[in-house]
DNA sequence: TTAAACTTTCAAAAATTACTGAAAGTTTAA
DNA sequence: TTAAACTTTCAGTAATTTTTGAAAGTTTAA
């Protein structure tokens, strides 16, 4: 496998993984491209490499910046803007975990807490609703707390922790 | 909030979370419905409660069974088939982790290993591709190994472990 | 200021994904 | 066997999501 094959394989695999996990393909592919690029890329560079439109590129770069994993860079003396990925894998993981917790997990935990807190009325179905949503609440809440621990630790806490668990 | 409101809120929230994580809404909602139902439900029951078609119900039940989190039950003396959810939250988590690892993570790890193993050619871009995909490979591999540890432990290992990490 | 160089927005179109419903298939009781 | 009771399949349709591209917006150099 030469450079171009490897690059294309990585970009397309990353795009598919994104799709599977609810992230749009263009966004995941732009991230992949920047992740392996030694230099920041311009919008033109990205459009050309991935064969996507200017609008699509712009919108997805914006999202990647909202997620905190891509940054704008301006080269001195140039009008054009360049984009660069967060390059540290630990920081990438922290940032993704943090955002998914904030946007997706926390709101669900809130609903689970509310739903599992309704008053029992003596019926079996209400008991079951309370019992099952409470179990989900407790699991989700522990998992989320752990994620946030990770997010707020020094950068290689993840690896250290995983190592500790694995051995 | 009364029973019906709580039930509807749970089902619709679970459906939306599914969508966000790449799982189709009907599948997530059927799971939610069975999760809180004290008794197994028939296909008719599910269709009626969620206002979805027979075909849709059938296909998504099949998928839930493929994931190993919903089971067919036949009541003695009845032709109709009934469906019940895995009720243990630990087992649910184990099963979901196991399947996502097998279907989605493992194949990506394989690609990352291949891509990061290409031979360097002295160019900066090849070096960067190797370095960055290797970093991703190592993180993904550790995380996956941990997931599989969890999957193969006794049922409340998750909670114990999370507790240990949190305090 | 002006206008060139660039980015963002957004309505419309395309692509993808999910859903329906009727026909085909299967199972079981008699 | 037959036929009733049920489930699955799948082609067509609908809904949703993504993408495009041109117009509007912004920035900066002169």
PDB file of N, CA and C (backbone and C1' of nucleotides) in Angstrom, chain A residues 24 26 53 55-56 79, chain D residues 18-21 27-28:
ATOM      1  N   UNK A  24     -21.783  13.262  10.238  1.00  0.00           N
ATOM      2  CA  UNK A  24     -21.898  13.173   8.792  1.00  0.00           C
ATOM      3  C   UNK A  24     -20.557  12.950   8.100  1.00  0.00           C
ATOM      4  N   UNK A  26     -18.975  13.991   5.403  1.00  0.00           N
ATOM      5  CA  UNK A  26     -18.065  15.076   5.019  1.00  0.00           C
ATOM      6  C   UNK A  26     -17.302  15.599   6.242  1.00  0.00           C
ATOM      7  N   UNK A  53     -18.304  20.509  -2.239  1.00  0.00           N
ATOM      8  CA  UNK A  53     -18.544  21.911  -2.595  1.00  0.00           C
ATOM      9  C   UNK A  53     -18.023  22.873  -1.526  1.00  0.00           C
ATOM     10  N   UNK A  55     -19.724  25.260  -0.072  1.00  0.00           N
ATOM     11  CA  UNK A  55     -20.690  25.403   1.023  1.00  0.00           C
ATOM     12  C   UNK A  55     -20.578  24.265   2.027  1.00  0.00           C
ATOM     13  N   UNK A  56     -20.500  23.081   1.503  1.00  0.00           N
ATOM     14  CA  UNK A  56     -20.377  21.895   2.355  1.00  0.00           C
ATOM     15  C   UNK A  56     -19.113  21.985   3.207  1.00  0.00           C
ATOM     16  N   UNK A  79      -4.300  36.420   2.704  1.00  0.00           N
ATOM     17  CA  UNK A  79      -5.715  36.649   2.947  1.00  0.00           C
ATOM     18  C   UNK A  79      -6.434  35.359   3.335  1.00  0.00           C
TER      19      UNK A  79
ATOM     20  P    DT D  18     -26.854  14.277   8.023  1.00  0.00           P
ATOM     21  O5'  DT D  18     -26.523  14.628   6.500  1.00  0.00           O
ATOM     22  C5'  DT D  18     -26.315  13.551   5.586  1.00  0.00           C
ATOM     23  C4'  DT D  18     -26.044  14.143   4.223  1.00  0.00           C
ATOM     24  C3'  DT D  18     -24.882  15.130   4.197  1.00  0.00           C
ATOM     25  O3'  DT D  18     -23.991  14.602   3.228  1.00  0.00           O
ATOM     26  C1'  DT D  18     -26.767  16.018   3.059  1.00  0.00           C
ATOM     27  P    DT D  19     -22.615  15.294   2.846  1.00  0.00           P
ATOM     28  O5'  DT D  19     -23.033  16.191   1.597  1.00  0.00           O
ATOM     29  C5'  DT D  19     -23.472  15.549   0.406  1.00  0.00           C
ATOM     30  C4'  DT D  19     -23.836  16.622  -0.593  1.00  0.00           C
ATOM     31  C3'  DT D  19     -22.749  17.680  -0.785  1.00  0.00           C
ATOM     32  O3'  DT D  19     -22.235  17.487  -2.095  1.00  0.00           O
ATOM     33  C1'  DT D  19     -24.940  18.643  -0.619  1.00  0.00           C
ATOM     34  P    DT D  20     -21.136  18.466  -2.701  1.00  0.00           P
ATOM     35  O5'  DT D  20     -22.056  19.509  -3.477  1.00  0.00           O
ATOM     36  C5'  DT D  20     -23.041  19.026  -4.391  1.00  0.00           C
ATOM     37  C4'  DT D  20     -23.851  20.196  -4.923  1.00  0.00           C
ATOM     38  C3'  DT D  20     -23.019  21.346  -5.477  1.00  0.00           C
ATOM     39  O3'  DT D  20     -23.409  21.523  -6.834  1.00  0.00           O
ATOM     40  C1'  DT D  20     -24.699  22.152  -3.987  1.00  0.00           C
ATOM     41  P    DG D  21     -22.461  22.280  -7.859  1.00  0.00           P
ATOM     42  O5'  DG D  21     -23.003  23.772  -7.772  1.00  0.00           O
ATOM     43  C5'  DG D  21     -24.361  24.047  -8.102  1.00  0.00           C
ATOM     44  C4'  DG D  21     -24.658  25.489  -7.760  1.00  0.00           C
ATOM     45  C3'  DG D  21     -23.520  26.451  -8.139  1.00  0.00           C
ATOM     46  O3'  DG D  21     -24.122  27.690  -8.488  1.00  0.00           O
ATOM     47  C1'  DG D  21     -23.921  26.647  -5.868  1.00  0.00           C
ATOM     48  P    DT D  27     -15.753  40.671   9.405  1.00  0.00           P
ATOM     49  O5'  DT D  27     -14.453  40.822   8.504  1.00  0.00           O
ATOM     50  C5'  DT D  27     -13.739  39.647   8.132  1.00  0.00           C
ATOM     51  C4'  DT D  27     -12.674  40.047   7.148  1.00  0.00           C
ATOM     52  C3'  DT D  27     -11.762  41.167   7.655  1.00  0.00           C
ATOM     53  O3'  DT D  27     -10.456  40.640   7.579  1.00  0.00           O
ATOM     54  C1'  DT D  27     -12.487  41.607   5.449  1.00  0.00           C
ATOM     55  P    DT D  28      -9.257  41.311   8.367  1.00  0.00           P
ATOM     56  O5'  DT D  28      -8.480  41.942   7.129  1.00  0.00           O
ATOM     57  C5'  DT D  28      -8.011  41.072   6.092  1.00  0.00           C
ATOM     58  C4'  DT D  28      -7.582  41.916   4.930  1.00  0.00           C
ATOM     59  C3'  DT D  28      -6.690  43.097   5.323  1.00  0.00           C
ATOM     60  O3'  DT D  28      -5.676  43.173   4.340  1.00  0.00           O
ATOM     61  C1'  DT D  28      -8.448  43.872   4.013  1.00  0.00           C
TER      62       DT D  28
END
